[in-house]
Amino acid sequence: MARVLRLPDHGRLLVATDLQGCLRDFVRMERIFRAAEDKSLGEVHLLFTGDLIHGPRIPEDGWPDYLGEFYKDESPKLIDRFIALQERFPKQVHSLLGNHEHGHIGGPHTAKFAYDEVALLESILGPKNTEKLRRLFRDFPLVAVAPCGIVFTHGAPAAHIRSIAEIEAAKLDGITYRSPVDILHVPVIGQILWARSASAEAARKFVGALGGRVSVFGHDVVPQGFERVGDEQIIISTSFGVADAQKVYLDIDLSRRFDTVHDLREGIEIVPLYPQRQRS
Ligand SMILES: [Mn+2]
């Protein structure tokens, strides 16, 4: 299985991070993608950077303000819509593996909103749909790279790698986790899927080993929607844990060249998910 997704040097790329079961934001990204697709000759790509699934299961009257607008977890429907969209646009719709997807195919089980979110979702899906989910996730790459200079991962670019081959060769299963934090010590995948930050030096080495200069990732929540870290890293929050007005996605011209994260401009590459809401 190709663990590295290689994007082309032309066309348009839309990038969204952690949805965590928020169907409304998935549908919004799907509409933006379809509208872009209608206007073009088929060179529009849509990339999710993982954590499509496992959302809050909190009643509306107990919903905390810091999580943004209320929603309820709709992971099964969201996955069905992702599969349908990918079947319609097989070479253009992609998702990276997030730590929440990894739980279903060999990773430690996550416990963000339930004691065991993997067991919970699989019990809702039943055996047949669970197998379909696992088949889908086993095909998700760990990293996407584009000739424009950007490297996309789920977590921060903290993994020590010397070459792209180390990511290509990474195994996703076969490890028993005595504690969920054990994953942090697993070479390559532990950091790619779980790291929340990386030093400038680590980030430069990581993106450099993949032939890039700029790192884009999610996994963590940035209440303002995005945050640049030095010249190499930018965290994007498209959905989970962010108020609608602050949610952003990326809209990238793949034929351009990006040397630093400052080349990703607010209002051009960094775009609000709900532009009718006023950013604060
Ligand atoms: Mn995550």
mmCIF file of N, CA and C in Angstrom, residues 213-216 228-234 259-265 270:
data_model
loop_
_atom_site.group_PDB
_atom_site.id
_atom_site.type_symbol
_atom_site.label_atom_id
_atom_site.label_comp_id
_atom_site.label_asym_id
_atom_site.label_seq_id
_atom_site.Cartn_x
_atom_site.Cartn_y
_atom_site.Cartn_z
ATOM 1 N N ARG A 213 9.411 21.958 1.674
ATOM 2 C CA ARG A 213 9.914 23.059 2.504
ATOM 3 C C ARG A 213 8.923 23.487 3.575
ATOM 4 N N VAL A 214 7.654 23.154 3.376
ATOM 5 C CA VAL A 214 6.590 23.652 4.260
ATOM 6 C C VAL A 214 5.773 22.478 4.775
ATOM 7 N N SER A 215 5.420 22.530 6.058
ATOM 8 C CA SER A 215 4.636 21.467 6.683
ATOM 9 C C SER A 215 3.249 21.978 7.049
ATOM 10 N N VAL A 216 2.213 21.245 6.625
ATOM 11 C CA VAL A 216 0.823 21.553 6.976
ATOM 12 C C VAL A 216 0.254 20.379 7.752
ATOM 13 N N ARG A 228 0.822 29.771 12.438
ATOM 14 C CA ARG A 228 2.139 29.492 11.852
ATOM 15 C C ARG A 228 3.134 29.279 12.984
ATOM 16 N N VAL A 229 4.020 28.306 12.797
ATOM 17 C CA VAL A 229 5.070 28.040 13.777
ATOM 18 C C VAL A 229 6.394 28.178 13.041
ATOM 19 N N GLY A 230 7.113 29.260 13.302
ATOM 20 C CA GLY A 230 8.347 29.534 12.565
ATOM 21 C C GLY A 230 8.051 29.716 11.086
ATOM 22 N N ASP A 231 9.040 29.370 10.254
ATOM 23 C CA ASP A 231 8.871 29.519 8.809
ATOM 24 C C ASP A 231 8.403 28.240 8.139
ATOM 25 N N GLU A 232 8.422 27.130 8.902
ATOM 26 C CA GLU A 232 8.213 25.813 8.272
ATOM 27 C C GLU A 232 6.846 25.207 8.512
ATOM 28 N N GLN A 233 6.183 25.583 9.624
ATOM 29 C CA GLN A 233 4.996 24.815 10.004
ATOM 30 C C GLN A 233 3.742 25.683 10.105
ATOM 31 N N ILE A 234 2.621 25.102 9.694
ATOM 32 C CA ILE A 234 1.330 25.753 9.925
ATOM 33 C C ILE A 234 0.298 24.707 10.335
ATOM 34 N N ASP A 259 7.830 28.549 -0.386
ATOM 35 C CA ASP A 259 9.127 28.415 0.268
ATOM 36 C C ASP A 259 9.022 28.437 1.778
ATOM 37 N N THR A 260 8.056 29.210 2.297
ATOM 38 C CA THR A 260 7.836 29.257 3.739
ATOM 39 C C THR A 260 6.327 29.286 3.982
ATOM 40 N N VAL A 261 5.941 29.116 5.255
ATOM 41 C CA VAL A 261 4.506 29.159 5.565
ATOM 42 C C VAL A 261 3.908 30.556 5.347
ATOM 43 N N HIS A 262 4.768 31.568 5.260
ATOM 44 C CA HIS A 262 4.258 32.920 5.012
ATOM 45 C C HIS A 262 3.783 33.089 3.575
ATOM 46 N N ASP A 263 4.163 32.161 2.704
ATOM 47 C CA ASP A 263 3.641 32.181 1.327
ATOM 48 C C ASP A 263 2.194 31.688 1.266
ATOM 49 N N LEU A 264 1.718 31.114 2.357
ATOM 50 C CA LEU A 264 0.296 30.743 2.447
ATOM 51 C C LEU A 264 -0.427 31.951 3.038
ATOM 52 N N ARG A 265 -1.204 32.634 2.200
ATOM 53 C CA ARG A 265 -1.756 33.931 2.563
ATOM 54 C C ARG A 265 -3.212 33.836 3.015
ATOM 55 N N ILE A 270 -5.460 30.494 2.594
ATOM 56 C CA ILE A 270 -6.126 30.177 3.869
ATOM 57 C C ILE A 270 -7.512 30.818 3.834
#
